[in-house]
mmCIF file of C-alpha atoms in Angstrom:
data_model
loop_
_atom_site.group_PDB
_atom_site.id
_atom_site.type_symbol
_atom_site.label_atom_id
_atom_site.label_comp_id
_atom_site.label_asym_id
_atom_site.label_seq_id
_atom_site.Cartn_x
_atom_site.Cartn_y
_atom_site.Cartn_z
ATOM 1 C CA MET J 1 0.000 0.000 0.000
ATOM 2 C CA LYS J 2 1.407 3.383 -1.033
ATOM 3 C CA LYS J 3 -0.512 6.338 0.394
ATOM 4 C CA LEU J 4 0.205 9.857 1.646
ATOM 5 C CA ILE J 5 -0.725 9.127 5.238
ATOM 6 C CA ASN J 6 0.866 9.167 8.666
ATOM 7 C CA ARG J 7 -1.046 6.505 10.591
ATOM 8 C CA PRO J 8 -4.126 4.832 9.087
ATOM 9 C CA GLU J 9 -6.178 5.547 12.210
ATOM 10 C CA ASP J 10 -5.453 9.300 11.884
ATOM 11 C CA VAL J 11 -6.467 9.761 8.233
ATOM 12 C CA VAL J 12 -9.990 11.125 8.760
ATOM 13 C CA ARG J 13 -9.087 13.452 11.604
ATOM 14 C CA GLU J 14 -6.072 14.848 9.762
ATOM 15 C CA GLU J 15 -8.089 15.237 6.563
ATOM 16 C CA LEU J 16 -10.690 17.278 8.464
ATOM 17 C CA GLU J 17 -7.968 19.390 10.058
ATOM 18 C CA GLY J 18 -6.611 20.107 6.584
ATOM 19 C CA LEU J 19 -10.059 20.953 5.217
ATOM 20 C CA ALA J 20 -10.629 23.493 7.995
ATOM 21 C CA LEU J 21 -7.182 25.054 7.515
ATOM 22 C CA ALA J 22 -7.618 25.275 3.743
ATOM 23 C CA HIS J 23 -11.080 26.878 3.806
ATOM 24 C CA PRO J 24 -11.482 28.861 7.060
ATOM 25 C CA ASP J 25 -13.840 31.324 5.351
ATOM 26 C CA LEU J 26 -16.233 28.521 4.397
ATOM 27 C CA VAL J 27 -16.202 25.755 7.018
ATOM 28 C CA LYS J 28 -15.398 24.853 10.584
ATOM 29 C CA VAL J 29 -14.824 21.373 11.956
ATOM 30 C CA HIS J 30 -16.012 20.003 15.280
ATOM 31 C CA PHE J 31 -14.210 16.954 16.673
ATOM 32 C CA ASP J 32 -15.526 14.256 18.992
ATOM 33 C CA PRO J 33 -18.030 13.895 17.509
ATOM 34 C CA ASN J 34 -16.796 14.834 14.058
ATOM 35 C CA TYR J 35 -18.806 17.100 11.807
ATOM 36 C CA VAL J 36 -18.078 19.848 9.275
ATOM 37 C CA TYR J 37 -20.335 22.910 9.382
ATOM 38 C CA ARG J 38 -20.733 26.292 7.712
ATOM 39 C CA ALA J 39 -18.471 28.953 9.108
ATOM 40 C CA ASP J 40 -21.497 31.245 9.465
ATOM 41 C CA ALA J 41 -23.804 28.627 11.034
ATOM 42 C CA PRO J 42 -26.437 28.673 12.249
ATOM 43 C CA VAL J 43 -28.185 30.788 9.637
ATOM 44 C CA ARG J 44 -31.291 32.080 11.388
ATOM 45 C CA GLY J 45 -34.604 31.626 9.608
ATOM 46 C CA LYS J 46 -33.242 29.098 7.099
ATOM 47 C CA VAL J 47 -33.813 25.353 6.800
ATOM 48 C CA ALA J 48 -30.541 23.528 7.467
ATOM 49 C CA VAL J 49 -29.458 20.719 5.137
ATOM 50 C CA ILE J 50 -27.251 17.932 6.503
ATOM 51 C CA SER J 51 -25.794 14.859 4.847
ATOM 52 C CA GLY J 52 -23.079 12.391 5.680
ATOM 53 C CA GLY J 53 -21.628 8.956 5.259
ATOM 54 C CA GLY J 54 -18.361 7.123 5.332
ATOM 55 C CA SER J 55 -15.189 8.998 4.421
ATOM 56 C CA GLY J 56 -13.340 8.082 1.247
ATOM 57 C CA HIS J 57 -15.837 9.665 -1.161
ATOM 58 C CA GLU J 58 -14.410 13.205 -1.108
ATOM 59 C CA PRO J 59 -15.297 15.891 -1.905
ATOM 60 C CA MET J 60 -18.690 14.448 -0.872
ATOM 61 C CA HIS J 61 -19.944 15.347 1.730
ATOM 62 C CA GLY J 62 -17.626 17.648 3.706
ATOM 63 C CA GLY J 63 -16.459 19.405 0.561
ATOM 64 C CA PHE J 64 -20.030 20.470 -0.171
ATOM 65 C CA VAL J 65 -20.553 22.430 3.045
ATOM 66 C CA GLY J 66 -21.035 26.120 2.481
ATOM 67 C CA ARG J 67 -23.384 28.739 1.083
ATOM 68 C CA GLY J 68 -25.966 27.293 -1.285
ATOM 69 C CA MET J 69 -25.365 23.631 -0.425
ATOM 70 C CA LEU J 70 -24.955 21.801 2.910
ATOM 71 C CA ASP J 71 -25.041 23.371 6.348
ATOM 72 C CA ALA J 72 -23.215 20.396 7.837
ATOM 73 C CA ALA J 73 -21.725 17.039 6.900
ATOM 74 C CA CYS J 74 -20.987 14.087 9.153
ATOM 75 C CA PRO J 75 -17.999 11.958 8.089
ATOM 76 C CA GLY J 76 -17.639 8.447 9.415
ATOM 77 C CA ALA J 77 -14.465 6.418 9.278
ATOM 78 C CA VAL J 78 -13.454 5.356 5.763
ATOM 79 C CA PHE J 79 -16.372 3.440 4.188
ATOM 80 C CA THR J 80 -18.101 3.362 7.602
ATOM 81 C CA SER J 81 -21.348 5.097 8.519
ATOM 82 C CA PRO J 82 -21.191 8.071 10.895
ATOM 83 C CA THR J 83 -22.664 7.579 14.342
ATOM 84 C CA PRO J 84 -26.007 9.041 15.492
ATOM 85 C CA ASP J 85 -24.348 11.478 17.887
ATOM 86 C CA GLN J 86 -22.564 13.113 14.948
ATOM 87 C CA MET J 87 -25.821 13.968 13.152
ATOM 88 C CA TYR J 88 -27.520 14.891 16.429
ATOM 89 C CA GLU J 89 -24.808 17.332 17.476
ATOM 90 C CA ALA J 90 -24.534 18.720 13.957
ATOM 91 C CA SER J 91 -28.287 19.332 13.907
ATOM 92 C CA LYS J 92 -28.112 21.332 17.108
ATOM 93 C CA ALA J 93 -25.180 23.339 15.774
ATOM 94 C CA VAL J 94 -26.742 24.396 12.452
ATOM 95 C CA ASP J 95 -30.468 24.547 13.198
ATOM 96 C CA GLY J 96 -31.608 28.063 12.414
ATOM 97 C CA GLY J 97 -35.085 27.582 13.819
ATOM 98 C CA LYS J 98 -36.735 26.317 10.625
ATOM 99 C CA GLY J 99 -35.859 22.651 10.895
ATOM 100 C CA VAL J 100 -33.304 20.300 9.365
ATOM 101 C CA LEU J 101 -33.369 18.101 6.262
ATOM 102 C CA PHE J 102 -31.288 14.911 6.344
ATOM 103 C CA ILE J 103 -30.196 13.727 2.870
ATOM 104 C CA VAL J 104 -29.328 10.057 3.330
ATOM 105 C CA LYS J 105 -27.807 7.655 0.816
ATOM 106 C CA ASN J 106 -29.501 4.263 0.821
ATOM 107 C CA TYR J 107 -27.015 2.352 2.934
ATOM 108 C CA SER J 108 -28.332 0.357 5.860
ATOM 109 C CA GLY J 109 -25.969 1.833 8.451
ATOM 110 C CA ASP J 110 -26.555 5.399 7.269
ATOM 111 C CA ILE J 111 -30.338 5.000 7.407
ATOM 112 C CA MET J 112 -30.343 3.439 10.864
ATOM 113 C CA ASN J 113 -28.026 6.043 12.353
ATOM 114 C CA PHE J 114 -29.725 9.034 10.720
ATOM 115 C CA ASP J 115 -33.065 7.706 12.031
ATOM 116 C CA MET J 116 -31.670 7.513 15.564
ATOM 117 C CA ALA J 117 -30.248 11.029 15.247
ATOM 118 C CA ALA J 118 -33.615 12.325 14.013
ATOM 119 C CA ASP J 119 -35.331 10.919 17.108
ATOM 120 C CA LEU J 120 -32.742 12.540 19.361
ATOM 121 C CA ALA J 121 -33.038 15.903 17.614
ATOM 122 C CA ARG J 122 -36.832 15.863 17.731
ATOM 123 C CA GLY J 123 -36.498 15.329 21.466
ATOM 124 C CA GLU J 124 -34.715 18.695 21.546
ATOM 125 C CA GLY J 125 -37.569 20.331 19.664
ATOM 126 C CA ILE J 126 -35.814 20.390 16.268
ATOM 127 C CA GLU J 127 -38.066 19.536 13.328
ATOM 128 C CA ILE J 128 -36.427 16.883 11.122
ATOM 129 C CA GLU J 129 -37.258 15.515 7.672
ATOM 130 C CA SER J 130 -35.273 12.704 6.021
ATOM 131 C CA VAL J 131 -35.062 11.791 2.342
ATOM 132 C CA ILE J 132 -33.302 8.642 1.118
ATOM 133 C CA ILE J 133 -31.439 8.734 -2.207
ATOM 134 C CA ASN J 134 -31.572 5.437 -4.135
ATOM 135 C CA ASP J 135 -30.706 6.172 -7.749
ATOM 136 C CA ASP J 136 -28.337 3.328 -8.761
ATOM 137 C CA VAL J 137 -29.944 1.271 -11.530
ATOM 138 C CA ALA J 138 -27.164 -1.354 -11.532
ATOM 139 C CA VAL J 139 -28.553 -3.638 -8.846
ATOM 140 C CA GLN J 140 -31.711 -3.964 -6.797
ATOM 141 C CA ASP J 141 -29.836 -4.803 -3.587
ATOM 142 C CA SER J 142 -26.195 -4.661 -2.511
ATOM 143 C CA LEU J 143 -24.050 -5.783 0.394
ATOM 144 C CA TYR J 144 -25.066 -2.603 2.202
ATOM 145 C CA THR J 145 -28.655 -1.951 1.187
ATOM 146 C CA GLN J 146 -32.140 -3.154 0.667
ATOM 147 C CA GLY J 147 -33.100 -1.670 -2.665
ATOM 148 C CA ARG J 148 -30.966 0.472 -4.880
ATOM 149 C CA ARG J 149 -27.821 2.191 -3.678
ATOM 150 C CA GLY J 150 -27.566 5.945 -3.321
ATOM 151 C CA VAL J 151 -24.861 7.354 -5.602
ATOM 152 C CA GLY J 152 -24.423 10.285 -8.017
ATOM 153 C CA THR J 153 -27.857 11.858 -7.603
ATOM 154 C CA THR J 154 -26.869 12.588 -3.999
ATOM 155 C CA VAL J 155 -24.504 15.323 -5.192
ATOM 156 C CA LEU J 156 -27.207 16.902 -7.344
ATOM 157 C CA ALA J 157 -29.789 16.722 -4.537
ATOM 158 C CA GLU J 158 -27.407 18.427 -2.119
ATOM 159 C CA LYS J 159 -26.819 21.300 -4.556
ATOM 160 C CA ILE J 160 -30.460 21.815 -5.510
ATOM 161 C CA CYS J 161 -31.876 21.453 -1.994
ATOM 162 C CA GLY J 162 -29.170 23.688 -0.584
ATOM 163 C CA ALA J 163 -30.177 26.374 -3.063
ATOM 164 C CA ALA J 164 -33.841 26.001 -2.151
ATOM 165 C CA ALA J 165 -33.058 26.344 1.552
ATOM 166 C CA GLU J 166 -30.988 29.423 0.803
ATOM 167 C CA ARG J 167 -33.961 30.938 -1.038
ATOM 168 C CA GLY J 168 -36.179 30.430 1.987
ATOM 169 C CA TYR J 169 -38.176 27.320 1.117
ATOM 170 C CA ASP J 170 -39.753 25.824 4.241
ATOM 171 C CA LEU J 171 -38.794 22.362 5.466
ATOM 172 C CA GLY J 172 -41.700 20.570 3.835
ATOM 173 C CA LYS J 173 -40.958 22.156 0.456
ATOM 174 C CA VAL J 174 -37.237 21.384 0.637
ATOM 175 C CA ALA J 175 -37.977 17.751 1.526
ATOM 176 C CA ALA J 176 -40.519 17.456 -1.301
ATOM 177 C CA LEU J 177 -37.979 18.933 -3.694
ATOM 178 C CA CYS J 178 -35.367 16.399 -2.567
ATOM 179 C CA ARG J 179 -37.798 13.550 -3.243
ATOM 180 C CA LYS J 180 -38.441 14.989 -6.698
ATOM 181 C CA VAL J 181 -34.722 15.066 -7.453
ATOM 182 C CA ASN J 182 -34.374 11.470 -6.312
ATOM 183 C CA GLU J 183 -37.349 10.346 -8.385
ATOM 184 C CA ASN J 184 -35.910 11.980 -11.504
ATOM 185 C CA GLY J 185 -32.252 10.951 -11.152
ATOM 186 C CA ARG J 186 -30.644 7.685 -12.263
ATOM 187 C CA SER J 187 -27.007 6.524 -12.133
ATOM 188 C CA MET J 188 -24.680 3.664 -12.937
ATOM 189 C CA GLY J 189 -20.934 3.188 -12.421
ATOM 190 C CA MET J 190 -18.031 0.953 -13.371
ATOM 191 C CA ALA J 191 -14.533 0.191 -12.105
ATOM 192 C CA LEU J 192 -11.210 -0.514 -13.768
ATOM 193 C CA THR J 193 -9.325 -1.045 -10.506
ATOM 194 C CA SER J 194 -10.031 -1.580 -6.857
ATOM 195 C CA CYS J 195 -9.089 0.792 -4.022
ATOM 196 C CA THR J 196 -7.373 0.288 -0.686
ATOM 197 C CA VAL J 197 -8.922 1.367 2.610
ATOM 198 C CA PRO J 198 -5.994 2.721 4.686
ATOM 199 C CA HIS J 199 -6.632 0.722 7.854
ATOM 200 C CA VAL J 200 -7.191 -2.481 5.843
ATOM 201 C CA GLY J 201 -4.021 -2.155 3.806
ATOM 202 C CA LYS J 202 -5.027 -4.322 0.842
ATOM 203 C CA PRO J 203 -7.332 -3.852 -2.167
ATOM 204 C CA THR J 204 -11.052 -4.038 -1.429
ATOM 205 C CA PHE J 205 -11.446 -6.593 -4.228
ATOM 206 C CA GLU J 206 -9.283 -8.258 -6.870
ATOM 207 C CA ILE J 207 -9.638 -7.451 -10.547
ATOM 208 C CA GLY J 208 -7.311 -8.431 -13.395
ATOM 209 C CA ASN J 209 -5.289 -5.919 -15.405
ATOM 210 C CA ASP J 210 -7.387 -6.736 -18.471
ATOM 211 C CA GLU J 211 -10.741 -6.731 -16.685
ATOM 212 C CA MET J 212 -13.450 -4.219 -15.753
ATOM 213 C CA GLU J 213 -16.664 -4.463 -13.767
ATOM 214 C CA ILE J 214 -19.933 -2.822 -14.807
ATOM 215 C CA GLY J 215 -22.418 -1.597 -12.220
ATOM 216 C CA ILE J 216 -20.070 -1.504 -9.264
ATOM 217 C CA GLY J 217 -20.892 0.438 -6.068
ATOM 218 C CA ILE J 218 -18.839 3.176 -4.462
ATOM 219 C CA HIS J 219 -17.506 0.794 -1.815
ATOM 220 C CA GLY J 220 -16.442 -1.781 -4.363
ATOM 221 C CA GLU J 221 -19.647 -3.788 -4.058
ATOM 222 C CA PRO J 222 -20.138 -6.245 -6.926
ATOM 223 C CA GLY J 223 -21.813 -4.933 -10.041
ATOM 224 C CA ARG J 224 -23.784 -6.528 -12.844
ATOM 225 C CA ARG J 225 -20.946 -8.360 -14.549
ATOM 226 C CA ARG J 226 -17.202 -8.554 -14.983
ATOM 227 C CA MET J 227 -15.656 -8.745 -18.435
ATOM 228 C CA ASN J 228 -12.537 -7.975 -20.417
ATOM 229 C CA LEU J 229 -11.745 -4.304 -20.850
ATOM 230 C CA GLN J 230 -13.680 -2.734 -23.734
ATOM 231 C CA PRO J 231 -13.228 0.552 -25.694
ATOM 232 C CA VAL J 232 -14.621 3.522 -23.817
ATOM 233 C CA ASP J 233 -17.465 4.151 -26.280
ATOM 234 C CA GLU J 234 -18.789 0.648 -25.609
ATOM 235 C CA ILE J 235 -18.393 1.127 -21.859
ATOM 236 C CA VAL J 236 -20.418 4.336 -21.996
ATOM 237 C CA GLU J 237 -23.178 2.549 -23.904
ATOM 238 C CA MET J 238 -23.270 -0.158 -21.225
ATOM 239 C CA LEU J 239 -23.668 2.498 -18.532
ATOM 240 C CA ILE J 240 -26.029 5.003 -20.060
ATOM 241 C CA GLU J 241 -28.486 2.743 -21.870
ATOM 242 C CA PRO J 242 -29.823 1.229 -18.589
ATOM 243 C CA VAL J 243 -29.925 4.711 -17.045
ATOM 244 C CA ILE J 244 -31.990 6.151 -19.905
ATOM 245 C CA GLY J 245 -34.286 3.141 -20.032
ATOM 246 C CA ASP J 246 -35.032 3.051 -16.336
ATOM 247 C CA LEU J 247 -36.987 6.286 -15.709
ATOM 248 C CA PRO J 248 -37.574 6.135 -18.684
ATOM 249 C CA PHE J 249 -36.102 9.306 -20.142
ATOM 250 C CA LYS J 250 -37.736 10.226 -23.452
ATOM 251 C CA ALA J 251 -37.118 12.429 -26.449
ATOM 252 C CA GLY J 252 -37.612 16.078 -25.614
ATOM 253 C CA ASP J 253 -36.587 15.749 -21.964
ATOM 254 C CA ASN J 254 -34.154 18.301 -20.612
ATOM 255 C CA VAL J 255 -31.423 16.596 -18.604
ATOM 256 C CA LEU J 256 -28.355 17.304 -16.503
ATOM 257 C CA LEU J 257 -25.520 14.951 -17.514
ATOM 258 C CA PHE J 258 -23.089 14.198 -14.692
ATOM 259 C CA VAL J 259 -19.900 12.238 -15.496
ATOM 260 C CA ASN J 260 -18.029 11.398 -12.304
ATOM 261 C CA SER J 261 -14.566 10.031 -11.564
ATOM 262 C CA MET J 262 -14.348 7.246 -8.999
ATOM 263 C CA GLY J 263 -11.161 8.954 -7.812
ATOM 264 C CA GLY J 264 -8.404 7.548 -9.987
ATOM 265 C CA THR J 265 -9.634 8.490 -13.449
ATOM 266 C CA PRO J 266 -8.262 11.759 -14.863
ATOM 267 C CA LEU J 267 -10.239 14.474 -16.607
ATOM 268 C CA VAL J 268 -8.784 13.580 -20.000
ATOM 269 C CA GLU J 269 -10.593 10.233 -19.797
ATOM 270 C CA LEU J 270 -13.722 11.714 -18.225
ATOM 271 C CA TYR J 271 -14.158 14.044 -21.172
ATOM 272 C CA VAL J 272 -13.865 11.072 -23.539
ATOM 273 C CA VAL J 273 -16.680 9.494 -21.525
ATOM 274 C CA TYR J 274 -18.681 12.735 -21.584
ATOM 275 C CA ARG J 275 -18.271 13.047 -25.349
ATOM 276 C CA LYS J 276 -19.896 9.687 -26.006
ATOM 277 C CA ALA J 277 -22.551 10.104 -23.309
ATOM 278 C CA HIS J 278 -23.563 13.477 -24.759
ATOM 279 C CA GLN J 279 -23.705 11.983 -28.267
ATOM 280 C CA ILE J 280 -25.973 9.158 -27.064
ATOM 281 C CA CYS J 281 -28.266 11.623 -25.304
ATOM 282 C CA ALA J 282 -28.496 13.719 -28.465
ATOM 283 C CA SER J 283 -29.237 10.651 -30.598
ATOM 284 C CA LYS J 284 -32.219 9.880 -28.367
ATOM 285 C CA GLY J 285 -33.538 13.424 -28.410
ATOM 286 C CA LEU J 286 -32.453 14.277 -24.860
ATOM 287 C CA ASN J 287 -31.450 17.915 -24.411
ATOM 288 C CA VAL J 288 -28.365 18.217 -22.207
ATOM 289 C CA VAL J 289 -29.053 21.586 -20.617
ATOM 290 C CA ARG J 290 -26.458 21.385 -17.822
ATOM 291 C CA ASN J 291 -23.521 19.152 -16.984
ATOM 292 C CA LEU J 292 -21.014 18.307 -14.299
ATOM 293 C CA VAL J 293 -17.710 16.554 -15.044
ATOM 294 C CA GLY J 294 -15.108 15.640 -12.446
ATOM 295 C CA PRO J 295 -14.426 13.783 -9.185
ATOM 296 C CA TYR J 296 -17.397 14.557 -6.935
ATOM 297 C CA ILE J 297 -18.458 11.196 -5.407
ATOM 298 C CA THR J 298 -15.331 9.088 -5.333
ATOM 299 C CA SER J 299 -14.109 5.792 -3.962
ATOM 300 C CA LEU J 300 -10.597 6.612 -2.744
ATOM 301 C CA GLU J 301 -8.176 5.964 -5.639
ATOM 302 C CA MET J 302 -10.440 3.610 -7.609
ATOM 303 C CA ALA J 303 -10.196 4.032 -11.385
ATOM 304 C CA GLY J 304 -13.560 4.142 -13.080
ATOM 305 C CA THR J 305 -16.501 6.393 -13.761
ATOM 306 C CA SER J 306 -20.203 6.780 -13.169
ATOM 307 C CA ILE J 307 -22.875 8.489 -15.217
ATOM 308 C CA THR J 308 -25.919 10.223 -13.764
ATOM 309 C CA LEU J 309 -28.837 11.735 -15.620
ATOM 310 C CA LEU J 310 -31.302 14.060 -13.892
ATOM 311 C CA LYS J 311 -34.487 15.098 -15.656
ATOM 312 C CA MET J 312 -34.739 18.872 -15.289
ATOM 313 C CA ASP J 313 -37.715 21.189 -15.098
ATOM 314 C CA GLU J 314 -37.629 24.968 -14.762
ATOM 315 C CA GLU J 315 -37.517 24.822 -10.957
ATOM 316 C CA LEU J 316 -34.584 22.398 -10.840
ATOM 317 C CA LEU J 317 -32.748 24.300 -13.539
ATOM 318 C CA SER J 318 -33.117 27.611 -11.732
ATOM 319 C CA LEU J 319 -32.000 26.133 -8.399
ATOM 320 C CA TRP J 320 -29.024 24.391 -10.026
ATOM 321 C CA ASP J 321 -27.878 27.763 -11.402
ATOM 322 C CA ASP J 322 -28.126 29.530 -8.029
ATOM 323 C CA PRO J 323 -24.817 30.601 -6.468
ATOM 324 C CA VAL J 324 -22.851 28.028 -4.505
ATOM 325 C CA LYS J 325 -19.641 28.470 -2.562
ATOM 326 C CA THR J 326 -18.145 25.363 -0.989
ATOM 327 C CA PRO J 327 -14.666 23.808 -1.038
ATOM 328 C CA GLY J 328 -15.757 21.298 -3.685
ATOM 329 C CA LEU J 329 -18.295 23.159 -5.808
ATOM 330 C CA ARG J 330 -18.639 26.850 -6.471
ATOM 331 C CA TRP J 331 -20.053 29.221 -9.038
ATOM 332 C CA GLY J 332 -21.964 32.473 -9.218
ATOM 333 C CA VAL J 333 -20.341 33.960 -6.103
#
């Protein structure tokens, strides 16, 4: 294992220390329990938006804390769900009096612990709504979930719901909006290599130099099938055809096309992926009205990509364009 770390058990804490030092105008970090929160929190009179999950998927979620996106993020150990006290304490820290929305990826540990945190926060008089993101069309169940996994649409939901909260939507409207994003987003990913969790010290799974796996999860969970490496255009077809067919997206739809790196795939390859994905969308009459290309929901150093399509209406489009200023995503500010 070759990694830029001191001790494996210190990786998350030291990463959070670095995040706070790099972006003191945007975020603060609370330790024991760990959570990242807006430097100007709590924002009075605004719904707070919180998400979280295991570390190793950066910049999600801590890198998306700031104006126009998350009010707080709760990082667990690498690939391990955060504990209920993290979300509970974060809720108290960022609640501005209008309630808190939890955006939760569909992983069993995340759901259980966010539910426990919601009960604790309600006991303090904080109004809580939770929305589960389950957009992965690759598999119906995984090692970590009942039902589909929550993947790329999570990033889009955090941006759009954060913008709505910033505009002054009430808690019920922000939660309803989050459900709409989830219902209209679909994703699928693939891997060329595995990744190594620092405290484990060996690859999460074995894959040959000439192999790839289609439909893999962000923790290295098995996908639909493993096969010999194919040209990128064929890989993109294998990813995007099930995504388009699932909603189903149809000719005339306006969509946001999100091409994501699993962590180890460079932009030069991502744009090759985007090129083909955009061409396929155009051939089916889908209007790509916005896009996002880069490493936003990663799996440590795993090589691979995922593709997400979100069907856009005027409300989603307007909220997507609203200003955002976070360590990992910013425009319009």
